[in-house]
CSV table of C-alpha atoms and ligand atoms in Angstrom, one decimal:
chain,number,residue,atom,x,y,z
A,19,UNK,CA,-10.1,41.0,19.9
A,20,UNK,CA,-10.9,37.3,20.5
A,21,UNK,CA,-14.5,35.9,20.4
A,22,UNK,CA,-16.4,36.5,23.7
A,23,UNK,CA,-16.3,33.8,26.4
A,24,UNK,CA,-18.7,33.1,29.2
A,25,UNK,CA,-17.5,32.9,32.8
A,26,UNK,CA,-19.8,31.6,35.5
A,27,UNK,CA,-19.1,32.5,39.2
A,28,UNK,CA,-21.2,31.0,42.0
A,29,UNK,CA,-21.5,32.8,45.3
A,30,UNK,CA,-20.8,36.0,43.4
A,31,UNK,CA,-22.2,38.3,46.1
A,32,UNK,CA,-19.9,36.8,48.7
A,33,UNK,CA,-16.5,37.9,49.7
A,34,UNK,CA,-14.4,35.9,47.2
A,35,UNK,CA,-16.9,36.2,44.3
A,36,UNK,CA,-17.0,40.0,44.8
A,37,UNK,CA,-13.2,40.3,44.7
A,38,UNK,CA,-12.9,37.9,41.7
A,39,UNK,CA,-15.6,39.5,39.5
A,40,UNK,CA,-13.7,42.8,39.1
A,41,UNK,CA,-10.4,41.2,38.4
A,42,UNK,CA,-11.9,38.9,35.8
A,43,UNK,CA,-13.7,41.8,34.2
A,44,UNK,CA,-10.5,43.9,34.0
A,45,UNK,CA,-8.8,41.1,32.1
A,46,UNK,CA,-6.7,39.7,34.9
A,47,UNK,CA,-7.7,36.1,34.3
A,48,UNK,CA,-7.9,35.7,30.5
A,49,UNK,CA,-6.0,38.7,29.2
A,50,UNK,CA,-6.8,42.2,28.1
A,51,UNK,CA,-7.8,41.0,24.6
A,52,UNK,CA,-10.5,38.7,25.8
A,53,UNK,CA,-14.1,40.0,26.0
A,54,UNK,CA,-16.2,38.3,28.6
A,55,UNK,CA,-19.8,37.7,29.7
A,56,UNK,CA,-20.1,37.2,33.4
A,57,UNK,CA,-22.8,34.7,34.6
A,58,UNK,CA,-23.2,35.4,38.3
A,59,UNK,CA,-25.1,32.9,40.4
A,60,UNK,CA,-26.4,33.3,43.9
A,61,UNK,CA,-29.0,31.8,46.2
A,62,UNK,CA,-32.4,33.5,46.1
A,63,UNK,CA,-31.9,35.6,49.3
A,64,UNK,CA,-28.7,37.1,48.0
A,65,UNK,CA,-30.0,38.1,44.6
A,66,UNK,CA,-30.6,41.7,45.7
A,67,UNK,CA,-27.0,42.0,46.9
A,68,UNK,CA,-26.0,40.4,43.6
A,69,UNK,CA,-27.9,43.2,41.7
A,70,UNK,CA,-25.6,45.7,43.6
A,71,UNK,CA,-22.5,43.8,42.4
A,72,UNK,CA,-23.9,43.9,38.9
A,73,UNK,CA,-24.5,47.7,39.2
A,74,UNK,CA,-20.9,48.2,40.4
A,75,UNK,CA,-19.4,46.1,37.6
A,76,UNK,CA,-21.3,48.1,35.0
A,77,UNK,CA,-20.3,51.3,36.7
A,78,UNK,CA,-16.6,50.4,36.1
A,79,UNK,CA,-17.3,50.6,32.3
A,80,UNK,CA,-14.8,47.8,31.8
A,81,UNK,CA,-14.0,47.6,28.1
A,82,UNK,CA,-13.9,43.8,28.1
A,83,UNK,CA,-17.2,43.2,30.0
A,84,UNK,CA,-19.9,42.7,27.4
A,85,UNK,CA,-22.7,41.6,29.6
A,86,UNK,CA,-23.6,40.5,33.2
A,87,UNK,CA,-26.2,37.9,33.9
A,88,UNK,CA,-27.5,37.4,37.4
A,89,UNK,CA,-29.5,34.4,38.4
A,90,UNK,CA,-30.3,31.9,41.1
A,91,UNK,CA,-31.1,29.3,38.5
A,92,UNK,CA,-28.0,27.1,38.0
A,93,UNK,CA,-29.1,25.9,34.6
A,94,UNK,CA,-29.3,29.5,33.3
A,95,UNK,CA,-26.1,30.4,35.2
A,96,UNK,CA,-24.1,27.6,33.6
A,97,UNK,CA,-25.6,27.8,30.1
A,98,UNK,CA,-22.9,27.6,27.5
A,99,UNK,CA,-20.3,28.7,30.1
A,100,UNK,CA,-16.6,28.2,29.1
A,101,UNK,CA,-15.3,28.6,32.6
A,102,UNK,CA,-16.9,28.0,36.0
A,103,UNK,CA,-15.6,29.2,39.3
A,104,UNK,CA,-17.6,27.4,42.0
A,105,UNK,CA,-17.1,29.6,45.0
A,106,UNK,CA,-20.6,29.7,46.6
A,107,UNK,CA,-20.5,27.7,49.8
A,108,UNK,CA,-20.4,28.4,53.6
A,109,UNK,CA,-17.0,29.5,54.9
A,110,UNK,CA,-15.7,28.0,58.2
A,111,UNK,CA,-15.5,30.1,61.3
A,112,UNK,CA,-13.0,30.1,64.2
A,113,UNK,CA,-12.4,26.7,65.7
A,114,UNK,CA,-13.8,24.7,62.7
A,115,UNK,CA,-11.8,22.5,60.2
A,116,UNK,CA,-12.7,22.8,56.6
A,117,UNK,CA,-14.0,19.2,56.5
A,118,UNK,CA,-16.6,20.2,59.1
A,119,UNK,CA,-18.3,22.1,56.2
A,120,UNK,CA,-18.8,18.9,54.2
A,121,UNK,CA,-22.3,18.2,55.5
A,122,UNK,CA,-23.6,21.6,54.6
A,123,UNK,CA,-21.5,22.3,51.5
A,124,UNK,CA,-21.2,18.9,49.9
A,125,UNK,CA,-24.8,18.8,48.8
A,126,UNK,CA,-24.4,22.0,46.7
A,127,UNK,CA,-21.9,20.4,44.3
A,128,UNK,CA,-23.9,17.4,43.0
A,129,UNK,CA,-26.6,19.6,41.4
A,130,UNK,CA,-24.0,22.0,40.1
A,131,UNK,CA,-22.0,19.1,38.5
A,132,UNK,CA,-25.2,17.9,36.8
A,133,UNK,CA,-26.1,21.4,35.6
A,134,UNK,CA,-22.6,21.8,34.2
A,135,UNK,CA,-22.9,18.4,32.5
A,136,UNK,CA,-26.1,19.4,30.8
A,137,UNK,CA,-25.7,23.1,30.0
A,138,UNK,CA,-22.1,24.2,30.0
A,139,UNK,CA,-19.9,24.5,26.9
A,140,UNK,CA,-18.4,21.1,26.1
A,141,UNK,CA,-14.9,22.4,26.8
A,142,UNK,CA,-15.8,24.1,30.1
A,143,UNK,CA,-13.0,24.4,32.7
A,144,UNK,CA,-14.2,24.1,36.3
A,145,UNK,CA,-12.4,25.3,39.4
A,146,UNK,CA,-13.9,24.5,42.8
A,147,UNK,CA,-13.0,26.9,45.6
A,148,UNK,CA,-15.9,26.3,48.1
A,149,UNK,CA,-14.6,24.2,51.0
A,150,UNK,CA,-13.7,21.5,51.5
A,151,UNK,CA,-12.6,22.2,47.9
A,152,UNK,CA,-11.0,18.9,46.9
A,153,UNK,CA,-13.9,16.8,47.9
A,154,UNK,CA,-16.5,19.2,46.6
A,155,UNK,CA,-14.7,19.1,43.3
A,156,UNK,CA,-14.8,15.3,43.4
A,157,UNK,CA,-18.6,15.5,44.0
A,158,UNK,CA,-19.1,17.9,41.0
A,159,UNK,CA,-16.9,15.8,38.7
A,160,UNK,CA,-18.7,12.6,39.6
A,161,UNK,CA,-22.0,14.2,38.7
A,162,UNK,CA,-20.9,15.3,35.3
A,163,UNK,CA,-20.4,12.0,33.4
A,164,UNK,CA,-20.5,13.6,29.9
A,165,UNK,CA,-17.6,15.9,30.7
A,166,UNK,CA,-14.0,14.7,31.1
A,167,UNK,CA,-12.6,14.5,34.6
A,168,UNK,CA,-9.7,16.6,33.3
A,169,UNK,CA,-12.2,19.5,33.1
A,170,UNK,CA,-12.4,19.6,36.9
A,171,UNK,CA,-9.9,21.0,39.4
A,172,UNK,CA,-9.8,22.2,43.0
A,173,UNK,CA,-7.9,25.2,44.3
A,174,UNK,CA,-4.5,24.7,45.9
A,175,UNK,CA,-3.0,27.8,44.4
A,176,UNK,CA,-3.6,29.8,47.6
A,177,UNK,CA,-1.5,27.3,49.6
A,178,UNK,CA,1.1,27.4,46.8
A,179,UNK,CA,1.2,31.2,46.9
A,180,UNK,CA,1.4,31.2,50.7
A,181,UNK,CA,4.3,28.8,50.6
A,182,UNK,CA,6.1,31.0,48.0
A,183,UNK,CA,5.6,34.0,50.4
A,184,UNK,CA,6.9,32.2,53.5
A,185,UNK,CA,10.0,30.9,51.6
A,186,UNK,CA,10.8,34.2,50.0
A,187,UNK,CA,10.6,36.0,53.4
A,188,UNK,CA,12.9,33.4,55.0
A,189,UNK,CA,15.5,33.4,52.1
A,190,UNK,CA,15.1,37.1,51.3
A,191,UNK,CA,14.4,36.3,47.7
A,192,UNK,CA,11.6,37.3,45.3
A,193,UNK,CA,8.8,34.8,44.8
A,194,UNK,CA,9.6,34.8,41.1
A,195,UNK,CA,13.1,33.4,41.9
A,196,UNK,CA,11.6,30.3,43.6
A,197,UNK,CA,11.0,27.4,41.2
A,198,UNK,CA,9.6,23.9,41.5
A,199,UNK,CA,7.7,24.2,44.8
A,200,UNK,CA,4.7,21.8,45.3
A,201,UNK,CA,1.9,21.7,47.7
A,202,UNK,CA,0.6,18.1,47.7
A,203,UNK,CA,-2.8,16.6,48.6
A,204,UNK,CA,-5.7,18.2,50.4
A,205,UNK,CA,-6.5,21.9,51.0
A,206,UNK,CA,-6.5,21.2,54.7
A,207,UNK,CA,-4.2,20.7,57.7
A,208,UNK,CA,-2.6,17.6,56.1
A,209,UNK,CA,-1.4,19.3,53.0
A,210,UNK,CA,2.3,18.9,52.3
A,211,UNK,CA,4.2,22.0,51.2
A,212,UNK,CA,7.3,20.5,49.7
A,213,UNK,CA,10.5,22.3,49.0
A,214,UNK,CA,12.6,19.2,48.3
A,215,UNK,CA,12.7,19.9,44.5
A,216,UNK,CA,12.7,23.6,44.9
A,217,UNK,CA,15.5,26.0,43.7
A,218,UNK,CA,16.0,29.6,44.5
A,219,UNK,CA,18.1,31.5,42.0
A,220,UNK,CA,19.5,28.1,40.9
A,221,UNK,CA,20.5,27.0,44.5
A,222,UNK,CA,18.7,24.1,46.2
A,223,UNK,CA,16.2,25.6,48.6
A,224,UNK,CA,16.9,22.9,51.2
A,225,UNK,CA,20.5,24.1,51.4
A,226,UNK,CA,19.3,27.6,52.2
A,227,UNK,CA,17.1,26.8,55.2
A,228,UNK,CA,17.5,24.6,58.3
A,229,UNK,CA,15.6,21.3,58.2
A,230,UNK,CA,14.1,22.3,61.6
A,231,UNK,CA,12.7,25.5,60.2
A,232,UNK,CA,11.3,23.6,57.2
A,233,UNK,CA,9.6,20.9,59.2
A,234,UNK,CA,8.6,22.7,62.4
A,235,UNK,CA,7.8,26.2,61.1
A,236,UNK,CA,7.4,26.4,57.4
A,237,UNK,CA,5.1,23.4,56.9
A,238,UNK,CA,2.8,24.1,59.8
A,239,UNK,CA,2.6,27.8,59.0
A,240,UNK,CA,1.4,27.1,55.4
A,241,UNK,CA,-1.0,24.4,56.7
A,242,UNK,CA,-2.5,26.7,59.2
A,243,UNK,CA,-2.5,30.0,57.3
A,244,UNK,CA,-6.2,29.9,56.6
A,245,UNK,CA,-7.0,29.7,60.3
A,246,UNK,CA,-4.5,32.4,61.1
A,247,UNK,CA,-6.3,34.7,58.7
A,248,UNK,CA,-9.7,33.9,60.2
A,249,UNK,CA,-8.3,34.7,63.7
A,250,UNK,CA,-6.9,38.1,62.4
A,251,UNK,CA,-9.7,39.2,60.1
A,252,UNK,CA,-12.7,37.6,61.8
A,253,UNK,CA,-13.5,36.2,58.3
A,254,UNK,CA,-11.7,33.8,56.0
A,255,UNK,CA,-9.3,34.9,53.3
A,256,UNK,CA,-11.1,36.6,50.3
A,257,UNK,CA,-8.9,38.8,48.1
A,258,UNK,CA,-5.9,36.4,48.3
A,259,UNK,CA,-8.3,33.5,47.5
A,260,UNK,CA,-9.7,35.4,44.5
A,261,UNK,CA,-6.2,36.2,43.4
A,262,UNK,CA,-5.2,32.6,43.6
A,263,UNK,CA,-8.3,31.6,41.6
A,264,UNK,CA,-7.2,34.0,38.8
A,265,UNK,CA,-3.6,32.6,38.9
A,266,UNK,CA,-5.0,29.0,38.7
A,267,UNK,CA,-7.2,29.7,35.7
A,268,UNK,CA,-4.6,31.8,33.9
A,269,UNK,CA,-2.0,29.1,34.1
A,270,UNK,CA,-4.5,26.4,33.1
A,271,UNK,CA,-5.5,28.4,30.0
A,272,UNK,CA,-2.1,30.0,29.0
A,273,UNK,CA,0.3,27.5,30.5
A,274,UNK,CA,2.6,27.4,33.4
A,275,UNK,CA,5.7,29.7,32.8
A,276,UNK,CA,8.8,28.1,31.3
A,277,UNK,CA,10.0,24.9,33.0
A,278,UNK,CA,8.3,25.8,36.3
A,279,UNK,CA,5.2,24.0,37.6
A,280,UNK,CA,2.3,24.9,40.0
A,281,UNK,CA,0.1,23.0,42.4
A,282,UNK,CA,-3.4,22.1,41.3
A,283,UNK,CA,-6.0,19.7,42.7
A,284,UNK,CA,-6.8,17.4,39.8
A,285,UNK,CA,-8.2,13.9,39.5
A,286,UNK,CA,-5.5,11.4,40.3
A,287,UNK,CA,-4.7,8.8,37.7
A,288,UNK,CA,-2.4,6.9,40.1
A,289,UNK,CA,0.7,9.1,39.9
A,290,UNK,CA,3.0,8.8,42.9
A,291,UNK,CA,0.9,5.9,44.1
A,292,UNK,CA,-2.1,8.1,44.9
A,293,UNK,CA,-5.5,6.4,44.7
A,294,UNK,CA,-7.1,6.9,41.3
A,295,UNK,CA,-10.0,9.3,41.1
A,296,UNK,CA,-9.2,11.3,44.2
A,297,UNK,CA,-9.1,15.1,43.7
A,298,UNK,CA,-5.5,15.5,44.8
A,299,UNK,CA,-3.0,18.3,44.5
A,300,UNK,CA,0.1,17.4,42.4
A,301,UNK,CA,3.0,19.3,40.8
A,302,UNK,CA,1.4,20.2,37.5
A,303,UNK,CA,2.5,21.7,34.2
A,304,UNK,CA,-0.1,23.2,31.9
A,305,UNK,CA,0.3,23.5,28.1
A,306,UNK,CA,-2.3,24.2,25.4
A,307,UNK,CA,-5.1,24.2,28.0
A,308,UNK,CA,-4.2,20.7,29.4
A,309,UNK,CA,-2.5,19.9,32.7
A,310,UNK,CA,0.0,17.1,33.3
A,311,UNK,CA,1.5,15.8,36.5
A,312,UNK,CA,5.2,16.3,36.6
A,313,UNK,CA,6.7,12.8,36.5
A,314,UNK,CA,9.7,11.1,38.1
A,315,UNK,CA,10.3,13.3,41.1
A,316,UNK,CA,12.4,11.5,43.8
A,317,UNK,CA,10.4,11.2,47.0
A,318,UNK,CA,12.3,10.6,50.2
A,319,UNK,CA,10.7,8.8,53.2
A,320,UNK,CA,9.5,12.0,54.8
A,321,UNK,CA,7.8,13.0,51.6
A,322,UNK,CA,6.2,9.6,51.1
A,323,UNK,CA,4.8,9.7,54.6
A,324,UNK,CA,3.4,13.2,54.0
A,325,UNK,CA,1.8,12.5,50.7
A,326,UNK,CA,0.2,9.4,52.1
A,327,UNK,CA,-1.2,11.1,55.2
A,328,UNK,CA,-3.0,13.7,53.1
A,329,UNK,CA,-4.2,11.0,50.7
A,330,UNK,CA,-5.6,9.1,53.7
A,331,UNK,CA,-7.6,12.2,54.8
A,332,UNK,CA,-9.0,12.5,51.2
A,333,UNK,CA,-10.0,8.9,51.2
A,334,UNK,CA,-11.9,9.4,54.5
A,335,UNK,CA,-13.7,12.5,53.0
A,336,UNK,CA,-14.6,10.5,49.9
A,337,UNK,CA,-16.0,7.8,52.1
A,338,UNK,CA,-18.1,10.3,54.0
A,339,UNK,CA,-19.7,11.6,50.8
A,340,UNK,CA,-20.1,8.3,48.9
A,341,UNK,CA,-23.9,8.9,48.7
A,342,UNK,CA,-23.3,12.1,46.7
A,343,UNK,CA,-20.9,10.6,44.1
B,426,NAD,P1,-19.1,34.2,51.8
B,426,NAD,O1,-20.0,33.7,52.8
B,426,NAD,O2,-18.6,35.6,51.8
B,426,NAD,O3,-19.8,34.0,50.4
B,426,NAD,C1,-20.3,32.8,50.0
B,426,NAD,C2,-21.5,33.2,49.0
B,426,NAD,O4,-21.9,31.9,48.5
B,426,NAD,C3,-22.6,33.8,49.7
B,426,NAD,O5,-23.0,35.0,49.1
B,426,NAD,C4,-23.8,32.8,49.6
B,426,NAD,O6,-25.1,33.4,49.5
B,426,NAD,C5,-23.3,32.0,48.4
B,426,NAD,N1,-23.9,30.7,48.3
B,426,NAD,C6,-24.1,29.8,49.3
B,426,NAD,N2,-24.6,28.7,48.8
B,426,NAD,C7,-24.7,28.9,47.4
B,426,NAD,C8,-25.2,28.1,46.4
B,426,NAD,N3,-25.7,26.8,46.6
B,426,NAD,N4,-25.2,28.6,45.1
B,426,NAD,C9,-24.7,29.8,44.9
B,426,NAD,N5,-24.2,30.6,45.9
B,426,NAD,C10,-24.2,30.2,47.1
B,426,NAD,O7,-17.9,33.2,51.7
B,426,NAD,P2,-16.5,33.4,50.9
B,426,NAD,O8,-15.5,34.0,51.8
B,426,NAD,O9,-16.7,34.0,49.6
B,426,NAD,O10,-16.0,31.9,50.8
B,426,NAD,C11,-16.7,31.0,49.9
B,426,NAD,C12,-16.1,29.6,50.0
B,426,NAD,O11,-14.8,29.5,49.6
B,426,NAD,C13,-16.1,29.1,51.5
B,426,NAD,O12,-16.5,27.7,51.5
B,426,NAD,C14,-14.7,29.2,51.9
B,426,NAD,O13,-14.3,28.3,52.9
B,426,NAD,C15,-14.0,28.8,50.6
B,426,NAD,N6,-12.6,29.2,50.4
B,426,NAD,C16,-11.7,28.4,49.8
B,426,NAD,C17,-10.4,28.7,49.6
B,426,NAD,C18,-9.5,27.7,48.9
B,426,NAD,O14,-8.3,28.0,48.9
B,426,NAD,N7,-9.9,26.7,48.3
B,426,NAD,C19,-9.9,29.9,50.1
B,426,NAD,C20,-10.8,30.8,50.7
B,426,NAD,C21,-12.1,30.4,50.9
B,427,LMR,C1,-8.2,29.5,53.3
B,427,LMR,O1,-7.3,28.6,53.3
B,427,LMR,O2,-7.9,30.7,53.6
B,427,LMR,C2,-9.6,29.1,53.1
B,427,LMR,O3,-9.7,27.7,52.9
B,427,LMR,C3,-10.5,29.5,54.2
B,427,LMR,C4,-10.3,28.7,55.4
B,427,LMR,O4,-11.3,28.2,55.9
B,427,LMR,O5,-9.2,28.6,55.9
């Protein structure tokens, strides 16, 4: 067995937090040889519900779960934590865009960034899930000057997994046969699910689908999948979001498989002409706990327009929260 690690989850009594806590405790995120202490954080009014989550976690008698801490105090919740999943935030409802949440949710992430800066393990890895995830991650990162920007990320893995699903249905292939897919930019309507470098069982994906399907059906369906789920469920995605968070952290820690890559919101250092500092989703390979943007991909005019449109939206979001940075 490895030495125990601490994992903080905010919003842990909410839908995504509830789904994630059990998967983490069962070893789905860090492996079945990794004992964990869960540090579950909620706002005061949800502490009683959080107690119920703690009781259920303990009732599972998970062999890897050494302890559960529940708190509404972020300094206690982030103390010495090795991993932080920042989920706690309002979800949107029918008819809203995720950026409409910025006013209410943005202010959560400055104090959390500062608490991580002052109390988390120096190697903490932070994943922001609460929407609008990219700009909330930008706020947290900017409030943690003693941590490296590379310790912060925002979740695009749900979009990536959604794109894999749509493409596998269309081409009657398994998702594991699809390689080199990217979702660029913002977790929003402007995201760019890009199959131009993608192969399926060694064949170019673009040769297996019609351009009209790719541009008029595939891209919009991935962009709008979150809203489609809200319309169907009456609540936003939860189990699929928790699953994507587990995938994101697992690949960050253990590495992306083989020569494939994944999509992660990470601080831009100017790759592909994207403004430095923006929390932007790139094609990313992870090795030894570090993430690197895949270099040298050829971008055609369509792709350039798409990656710039989603960058523009992130620049506007950054402007809207400049007082919080
Ligand atoms: P939910 O309402 O079920 O749960 C949110 C929980 O967060 C609640 O229990 C609430 O009490 C708690 N909370 C609110 N403010 C908090 C704070 N300051 N500190 C700690 N806890 C706090 O919502 P959910 O379905 O779990 O979704 C959570 C967030 O994740 C939403 O913003 C949603 O839009 C977002 N989301 C993102 C993705 C993604 O791909 N990035 C996917 C799905 C959902
Ligand atoms: C999603 O993509 O499912 C989440 O961001 C929730 C939402 O508001 O769409």
